[in-house]
Tab-separated table of C-alpha atoms in Angstrom:
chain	number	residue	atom	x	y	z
N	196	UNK	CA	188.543	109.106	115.842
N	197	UNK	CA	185.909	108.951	113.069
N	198	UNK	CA	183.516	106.105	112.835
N	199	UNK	CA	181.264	105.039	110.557
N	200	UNK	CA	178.113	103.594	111.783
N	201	UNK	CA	175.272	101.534	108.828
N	202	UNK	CA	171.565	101.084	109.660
N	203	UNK	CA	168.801	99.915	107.096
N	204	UNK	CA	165.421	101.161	108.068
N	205	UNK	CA	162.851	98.374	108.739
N	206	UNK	CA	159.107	98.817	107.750
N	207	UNK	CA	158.509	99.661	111.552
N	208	UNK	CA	160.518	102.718	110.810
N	209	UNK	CA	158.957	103.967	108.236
N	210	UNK	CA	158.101	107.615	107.773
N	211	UNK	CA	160.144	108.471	111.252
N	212	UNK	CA	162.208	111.350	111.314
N	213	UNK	CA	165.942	110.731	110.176
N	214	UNK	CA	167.024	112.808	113.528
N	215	UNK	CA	164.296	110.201	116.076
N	216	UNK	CA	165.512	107.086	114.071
N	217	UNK	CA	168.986	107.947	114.995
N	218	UNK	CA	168.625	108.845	118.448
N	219	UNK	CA	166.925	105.447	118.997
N	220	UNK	CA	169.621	103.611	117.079
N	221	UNK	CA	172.265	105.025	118.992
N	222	UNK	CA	171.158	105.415	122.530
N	223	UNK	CA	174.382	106.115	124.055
N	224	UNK	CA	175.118	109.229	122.126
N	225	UNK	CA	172.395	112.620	123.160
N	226	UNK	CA	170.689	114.000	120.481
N	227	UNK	CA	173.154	117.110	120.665
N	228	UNK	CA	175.732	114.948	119.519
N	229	UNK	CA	174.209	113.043	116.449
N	230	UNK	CA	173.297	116.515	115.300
N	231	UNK	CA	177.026	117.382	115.127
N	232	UNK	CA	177.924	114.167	113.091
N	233	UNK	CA	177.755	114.263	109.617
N	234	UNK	CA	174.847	112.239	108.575
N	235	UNK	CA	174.019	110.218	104.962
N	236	UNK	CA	171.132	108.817	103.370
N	237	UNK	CA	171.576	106.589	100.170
N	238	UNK	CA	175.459	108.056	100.083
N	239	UNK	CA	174.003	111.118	100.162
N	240	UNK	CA	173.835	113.887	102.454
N	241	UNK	CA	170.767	114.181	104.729
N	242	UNK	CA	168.642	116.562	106.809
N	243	UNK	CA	167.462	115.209	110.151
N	244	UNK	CA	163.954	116.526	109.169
N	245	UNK	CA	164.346	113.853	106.510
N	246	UNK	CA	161.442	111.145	106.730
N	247	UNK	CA	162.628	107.373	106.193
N	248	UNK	CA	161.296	104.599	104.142
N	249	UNK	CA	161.575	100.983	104.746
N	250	UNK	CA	165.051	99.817	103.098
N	251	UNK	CA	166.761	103.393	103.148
N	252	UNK	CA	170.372	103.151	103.728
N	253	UNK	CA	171.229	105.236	106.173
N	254	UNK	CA	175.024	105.941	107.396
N	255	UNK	CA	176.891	108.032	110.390
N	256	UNK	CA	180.602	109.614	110.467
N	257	UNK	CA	180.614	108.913	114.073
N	258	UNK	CA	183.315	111.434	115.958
N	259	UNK	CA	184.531	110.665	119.244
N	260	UNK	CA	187.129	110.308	121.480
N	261	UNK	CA	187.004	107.352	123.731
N	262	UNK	CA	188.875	107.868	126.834
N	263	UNK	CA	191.776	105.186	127.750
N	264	UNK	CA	189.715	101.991	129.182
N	265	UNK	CA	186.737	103.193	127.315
N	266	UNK	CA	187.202	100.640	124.197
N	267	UNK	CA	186.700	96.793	123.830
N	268	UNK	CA	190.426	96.307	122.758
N	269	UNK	CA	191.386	98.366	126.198
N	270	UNK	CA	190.582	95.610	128.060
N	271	UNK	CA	190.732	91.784	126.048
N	272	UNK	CA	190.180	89.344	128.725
N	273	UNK	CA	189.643	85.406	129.544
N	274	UNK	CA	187.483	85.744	132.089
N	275	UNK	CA	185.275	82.521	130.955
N	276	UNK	CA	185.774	79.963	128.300
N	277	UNK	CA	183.664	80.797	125.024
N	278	UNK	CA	181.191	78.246	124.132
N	279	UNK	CA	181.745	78.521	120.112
N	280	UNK	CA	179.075	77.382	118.028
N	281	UNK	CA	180.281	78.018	115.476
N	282	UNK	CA	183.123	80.201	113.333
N	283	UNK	CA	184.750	81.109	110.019
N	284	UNK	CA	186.185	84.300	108.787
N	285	UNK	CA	183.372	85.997	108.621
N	286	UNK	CA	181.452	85.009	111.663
N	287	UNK	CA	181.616	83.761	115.276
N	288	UNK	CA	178.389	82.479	117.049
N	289	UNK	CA	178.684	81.438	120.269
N	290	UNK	CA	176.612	80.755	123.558
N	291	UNK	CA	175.771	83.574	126.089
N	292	UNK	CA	176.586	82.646	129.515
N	293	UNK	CA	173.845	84.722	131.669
N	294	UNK	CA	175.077	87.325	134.172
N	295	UNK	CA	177.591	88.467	131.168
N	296	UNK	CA	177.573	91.837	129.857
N	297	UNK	CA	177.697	92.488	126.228
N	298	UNK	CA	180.085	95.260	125.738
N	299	UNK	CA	182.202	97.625	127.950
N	300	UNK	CA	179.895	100.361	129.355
N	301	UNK	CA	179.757	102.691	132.278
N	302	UNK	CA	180.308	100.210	135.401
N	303	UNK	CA	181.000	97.424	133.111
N	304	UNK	CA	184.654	98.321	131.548
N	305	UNK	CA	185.789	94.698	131.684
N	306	UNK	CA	184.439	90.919	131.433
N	307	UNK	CA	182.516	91.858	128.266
N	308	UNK	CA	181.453	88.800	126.061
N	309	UNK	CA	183.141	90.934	122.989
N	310	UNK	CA	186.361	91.447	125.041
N	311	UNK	CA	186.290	87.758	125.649
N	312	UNK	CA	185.684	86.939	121.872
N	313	UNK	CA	188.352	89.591	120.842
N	314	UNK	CA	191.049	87.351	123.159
N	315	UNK	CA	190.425	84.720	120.369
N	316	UNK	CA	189.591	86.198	117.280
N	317	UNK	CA	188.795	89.681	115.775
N	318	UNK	CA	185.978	91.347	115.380
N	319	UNK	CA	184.915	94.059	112.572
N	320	UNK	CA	185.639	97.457	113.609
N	321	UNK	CA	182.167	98.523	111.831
N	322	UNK	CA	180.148	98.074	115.257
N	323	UNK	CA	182.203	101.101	116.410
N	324	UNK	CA	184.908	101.063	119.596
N	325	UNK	CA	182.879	99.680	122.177
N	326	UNK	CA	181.021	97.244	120.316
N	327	UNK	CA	182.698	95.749	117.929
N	328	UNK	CA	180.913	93.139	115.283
N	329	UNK	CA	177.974	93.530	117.631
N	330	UNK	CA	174.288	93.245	115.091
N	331	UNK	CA	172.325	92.389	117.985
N	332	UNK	CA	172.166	91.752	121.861
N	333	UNK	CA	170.907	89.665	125.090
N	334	UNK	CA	170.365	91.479	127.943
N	335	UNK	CA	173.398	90.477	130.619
N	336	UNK	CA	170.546	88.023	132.817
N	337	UNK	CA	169.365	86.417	129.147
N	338	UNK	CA	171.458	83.623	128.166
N	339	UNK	CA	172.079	81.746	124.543
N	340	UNK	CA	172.557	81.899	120.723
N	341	UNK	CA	174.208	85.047	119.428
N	342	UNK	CA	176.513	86.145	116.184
N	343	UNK	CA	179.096	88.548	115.781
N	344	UNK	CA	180.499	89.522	112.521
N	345	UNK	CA	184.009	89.753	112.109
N	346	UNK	CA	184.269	90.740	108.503
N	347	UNK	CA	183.073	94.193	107.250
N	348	UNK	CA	180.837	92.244	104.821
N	349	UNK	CA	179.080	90.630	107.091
N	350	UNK	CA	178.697	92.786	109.215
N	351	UNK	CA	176.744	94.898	107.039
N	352	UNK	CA	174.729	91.658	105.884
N	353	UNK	CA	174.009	90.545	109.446
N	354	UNK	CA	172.899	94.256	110.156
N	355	UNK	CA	170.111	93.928	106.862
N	356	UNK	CA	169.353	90.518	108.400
N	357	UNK	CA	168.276	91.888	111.715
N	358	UNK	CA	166.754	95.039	110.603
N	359	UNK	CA	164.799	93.519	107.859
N	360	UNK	CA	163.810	90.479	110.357
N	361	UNK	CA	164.815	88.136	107.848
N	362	UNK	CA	165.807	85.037	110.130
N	363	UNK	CA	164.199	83.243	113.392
N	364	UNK	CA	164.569	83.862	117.089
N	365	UNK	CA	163.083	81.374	119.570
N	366	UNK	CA	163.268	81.924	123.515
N	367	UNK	CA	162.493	79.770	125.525
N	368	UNK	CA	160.989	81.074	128.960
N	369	UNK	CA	159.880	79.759	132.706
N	370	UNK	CA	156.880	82.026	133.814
N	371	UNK	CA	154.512	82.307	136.384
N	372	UNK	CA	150.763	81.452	135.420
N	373	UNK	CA	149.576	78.739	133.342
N	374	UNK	CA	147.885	80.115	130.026
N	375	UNK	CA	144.146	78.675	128.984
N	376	UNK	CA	145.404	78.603	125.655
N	377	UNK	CA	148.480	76.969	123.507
N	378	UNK	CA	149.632	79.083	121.326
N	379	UNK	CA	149.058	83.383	120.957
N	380	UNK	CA	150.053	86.120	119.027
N	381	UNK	CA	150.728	88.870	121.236
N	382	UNK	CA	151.255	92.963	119.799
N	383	UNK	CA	151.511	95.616	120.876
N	384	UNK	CA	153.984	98.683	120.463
N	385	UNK	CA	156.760	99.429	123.197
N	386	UNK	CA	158.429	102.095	124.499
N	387	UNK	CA	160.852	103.315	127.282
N	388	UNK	CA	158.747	104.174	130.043
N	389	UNK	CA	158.183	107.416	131.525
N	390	UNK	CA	158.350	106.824	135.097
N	391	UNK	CA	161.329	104.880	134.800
N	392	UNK	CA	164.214	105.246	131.823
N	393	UNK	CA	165.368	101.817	132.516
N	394	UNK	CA	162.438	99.808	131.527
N	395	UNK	CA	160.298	99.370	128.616
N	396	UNK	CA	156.866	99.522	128.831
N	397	UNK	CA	153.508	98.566	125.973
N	398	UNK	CA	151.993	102.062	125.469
N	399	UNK	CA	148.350	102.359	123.648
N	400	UNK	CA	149.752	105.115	121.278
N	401	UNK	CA	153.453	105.828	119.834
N	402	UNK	CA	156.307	103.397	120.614
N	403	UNK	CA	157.516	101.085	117.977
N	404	UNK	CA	155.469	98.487	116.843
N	405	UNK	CA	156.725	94.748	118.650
N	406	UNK	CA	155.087	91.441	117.526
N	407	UNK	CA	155.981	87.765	119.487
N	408	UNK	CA	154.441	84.526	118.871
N	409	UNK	CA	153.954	82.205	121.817
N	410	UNK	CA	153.357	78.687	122.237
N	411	UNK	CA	153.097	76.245	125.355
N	412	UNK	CA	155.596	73.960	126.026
N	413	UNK	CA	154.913	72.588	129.465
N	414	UNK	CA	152.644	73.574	132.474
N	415	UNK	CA	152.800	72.672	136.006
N	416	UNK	CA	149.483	73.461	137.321
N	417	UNK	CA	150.172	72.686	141.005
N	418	UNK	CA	152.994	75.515	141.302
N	419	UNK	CA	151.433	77.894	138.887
N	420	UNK	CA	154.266	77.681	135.816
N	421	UNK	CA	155.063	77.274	132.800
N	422	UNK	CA	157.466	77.022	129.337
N	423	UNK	CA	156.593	79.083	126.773
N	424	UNK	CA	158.600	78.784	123.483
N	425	UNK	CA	158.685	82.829	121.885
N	426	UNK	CA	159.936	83.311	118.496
N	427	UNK	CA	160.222	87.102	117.846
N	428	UNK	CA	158.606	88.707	114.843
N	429	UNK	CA	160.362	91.494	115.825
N	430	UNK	CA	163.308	92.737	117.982
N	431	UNK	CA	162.886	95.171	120.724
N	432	UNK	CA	164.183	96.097	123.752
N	433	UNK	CA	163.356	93.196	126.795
N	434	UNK	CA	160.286	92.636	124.020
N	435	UNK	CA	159.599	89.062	125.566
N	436	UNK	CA	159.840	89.890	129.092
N	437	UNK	CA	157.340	93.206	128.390
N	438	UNK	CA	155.194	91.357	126.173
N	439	UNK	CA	154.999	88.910	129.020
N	440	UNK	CA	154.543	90.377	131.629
N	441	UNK	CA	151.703	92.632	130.375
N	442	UNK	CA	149.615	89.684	129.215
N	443	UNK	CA	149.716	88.681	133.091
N	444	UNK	CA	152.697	85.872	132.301
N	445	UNK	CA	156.107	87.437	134.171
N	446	UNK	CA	159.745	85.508	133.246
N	447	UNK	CA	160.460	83.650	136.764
N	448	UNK	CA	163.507	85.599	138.698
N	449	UNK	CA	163.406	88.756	136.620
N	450	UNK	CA	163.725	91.657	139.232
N	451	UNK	CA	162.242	94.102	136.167
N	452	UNK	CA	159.453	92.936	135.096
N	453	UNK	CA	158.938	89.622	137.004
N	454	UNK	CA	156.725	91.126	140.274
N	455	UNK	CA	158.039	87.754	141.367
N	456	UNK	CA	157.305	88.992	145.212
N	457	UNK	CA	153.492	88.867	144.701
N	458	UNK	CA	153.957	85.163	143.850
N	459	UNK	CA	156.298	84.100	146.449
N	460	UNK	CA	153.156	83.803	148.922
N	461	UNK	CA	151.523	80.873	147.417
N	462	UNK	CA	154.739	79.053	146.653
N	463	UNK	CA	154.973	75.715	148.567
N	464	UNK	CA	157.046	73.770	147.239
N	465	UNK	CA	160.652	74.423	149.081
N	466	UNK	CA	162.943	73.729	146.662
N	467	UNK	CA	161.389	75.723	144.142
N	468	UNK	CA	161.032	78.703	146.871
N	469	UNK	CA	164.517	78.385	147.658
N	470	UNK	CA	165.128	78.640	143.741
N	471	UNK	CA	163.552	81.228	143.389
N	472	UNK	CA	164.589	84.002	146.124
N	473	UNK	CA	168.489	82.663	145.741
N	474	UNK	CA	168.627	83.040	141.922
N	475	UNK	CA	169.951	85.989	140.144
N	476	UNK	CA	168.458	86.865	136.417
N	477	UNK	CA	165.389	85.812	134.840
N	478	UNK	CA	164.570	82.452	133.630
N	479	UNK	CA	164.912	83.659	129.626
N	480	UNK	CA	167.361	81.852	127.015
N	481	UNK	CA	168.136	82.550	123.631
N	482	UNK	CA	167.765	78.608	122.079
N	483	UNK	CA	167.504	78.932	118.425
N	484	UNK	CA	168.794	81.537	116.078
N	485	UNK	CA	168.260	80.733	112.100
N	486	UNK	CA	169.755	83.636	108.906
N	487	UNK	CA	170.994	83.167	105.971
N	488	UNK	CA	175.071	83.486	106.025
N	489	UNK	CA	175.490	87.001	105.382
N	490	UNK	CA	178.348	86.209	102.761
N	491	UNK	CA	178.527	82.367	101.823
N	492	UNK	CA	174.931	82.604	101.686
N	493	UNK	CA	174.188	79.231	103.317
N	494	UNK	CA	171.221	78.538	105.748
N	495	UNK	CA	172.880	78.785	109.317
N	496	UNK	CA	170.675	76.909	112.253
N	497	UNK	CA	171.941	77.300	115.698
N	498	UNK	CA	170.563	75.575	118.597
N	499	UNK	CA	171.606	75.944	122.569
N	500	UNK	CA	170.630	74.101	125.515
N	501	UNK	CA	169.016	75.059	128.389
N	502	UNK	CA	171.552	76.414	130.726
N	503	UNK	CA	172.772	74.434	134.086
N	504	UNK	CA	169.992	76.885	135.872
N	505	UNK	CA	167.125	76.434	133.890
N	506	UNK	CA	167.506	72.723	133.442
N	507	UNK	CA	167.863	72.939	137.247
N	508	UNK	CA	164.508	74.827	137.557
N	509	UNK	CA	163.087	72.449	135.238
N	510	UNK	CA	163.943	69.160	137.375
N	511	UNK	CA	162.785	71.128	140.731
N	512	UNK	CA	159.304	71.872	138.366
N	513	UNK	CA	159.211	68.209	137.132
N	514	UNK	CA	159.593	66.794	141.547
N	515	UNK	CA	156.851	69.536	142.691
């Protein structure tokens, strides 16, 4: 089965090798497999060697062969009701539950948020077998505002939109710490770390440059936490939750980055204690996502609430 997979290089990207910019584009395939698929720049064809400029249109004749199981249509399921936002035929937005996995993967073949959208609508084949419509992701423990396109027009729009950065992402996030400052602009490039594939880490040189803007929504001093509202400037891999926790703010409950076990110590209050070592995924939700309609051409806002567990965490913050 022959894919075809569309990236636009972003400014970040600039001047990286066509073979690197791939490999990082397409994590689950090795580098010995990108080499063997047939590779385009501008409709042209293209050397790996080949060095990228910002707005290069770069495509992939995926080949593979997904084993039975292996594909989002395998397995279309109801395991939870979607929370639609919104939807037309071009788009669906809806409202990440945390705890939900994006896509079927190794471990996670079934109770995908796509398999769950593709039990009520479809999705455009563009984003490949597994992934479906998919422009951009949550992690599974990160919970609100996404879109999927279900048109082949916009899902080459949406895919400009969030290469380019052209719309808004705010977070909003419970941390430990309360910051001498309201508002910060914190940079610095990321990359996967060495010591451990699974996480991300800031490095001083390499990595890909990563940009979020914070600002303080509420403090309470006598437990040591606070909101932070992040809007990305870019879009990483767990940016806000490195970011963070580098500038000496972790996300509350994330078992990453969070190093939540060197805080527990100080922690009186019970209910927030008890909060705290019972709750599964980090205190991180995706509230606003803003883009222009990637065919209609209208200004989409999107807005979710807090989730039951962080407006829980909230009222046990607001009692301490």
């Amino acid at each position: 089965m022959t894919q075809i997979r569309e990236f636009i290089v972003d400014e970040a990207s600039a001047g990286v090798r066509l073979d690197k910019f791939l490999a990082t584009s397409m994590p689950e395939f090795s580098r010995a497999q990108i080499q063997g698929f047939a590779t385009f720049l501008a409709g042209r064809p293209a050397k790996g060697s080949t060095r990228l400029r910002a707005g290069d249109a770069v495509s992939v004749e995926v080949v593979s062969a997904p084993c039975p199981g292996d594909t989002a249509a395998d397995n279309i399921s109801c395991d939870f009701d979607l929370d639609i936002l919104f939807e037309d035929d071009d788009i669906i937005v809806v409202n990440k539950p945390r705890g939900v996995v994006m896509y079927p993967s190794a471990g996670n073949k079934t109770g995908t948020l796509v398999q769950n959208i593709l039990a009520h609508t479809h999705l455009s084949a563009l984003g490949g077998a597994t992934r479906p419509g998919v422009v951009h992701r949550l992690d599974k423990d990160t919970s609100g505002v996404m879109v999927f396109a279900k048109s082949d027009a916009a899902f080459r729009g949406l895919v400009q939109t969030f290469s380019t950065h052209d719309l808004t992402r705010k977070y909003v996030a419970f941390v430990w710490g309360v910051p001498n400052w309201t508002g910060a602009d914190i940079t610095g490039n990321i990359a996967r770390s060495s010591r451990n594939r699974q996480k991300m880490s800031m490095v001083k040189t390499g990595g890909r440059p990563a940009h979020t803007i914070v600002n303080v929504m509420d403090v309470w001093g006598r437990v040591g936490v606070s909101a932070l509202r992040c809007t990305l400037m870019t879009g990483r891999t767990h940016q806000i939750r490195v970011h963070l926790s580098a500038h000496g703010f972790p996300v509350l409950c994330d078992p990453v980055y969070g190093r939540g076990s060197s805080r527990l110590g100080s922690v009186r209050n019970r209910d927030l204690l008890d909060f705290i070592k019972t709750h599964d995924g980090q205190m991180l939700h995706a509230e606003v996502l803003e883009f222009i309609h990637p065919v209609t051409g209208a200004q989409m806002h999107f807005r979710a609430p807090l989730p039951d567990d962080m407006a829980q965490l909230r009222c046990i913050l607001d009692e301490a």
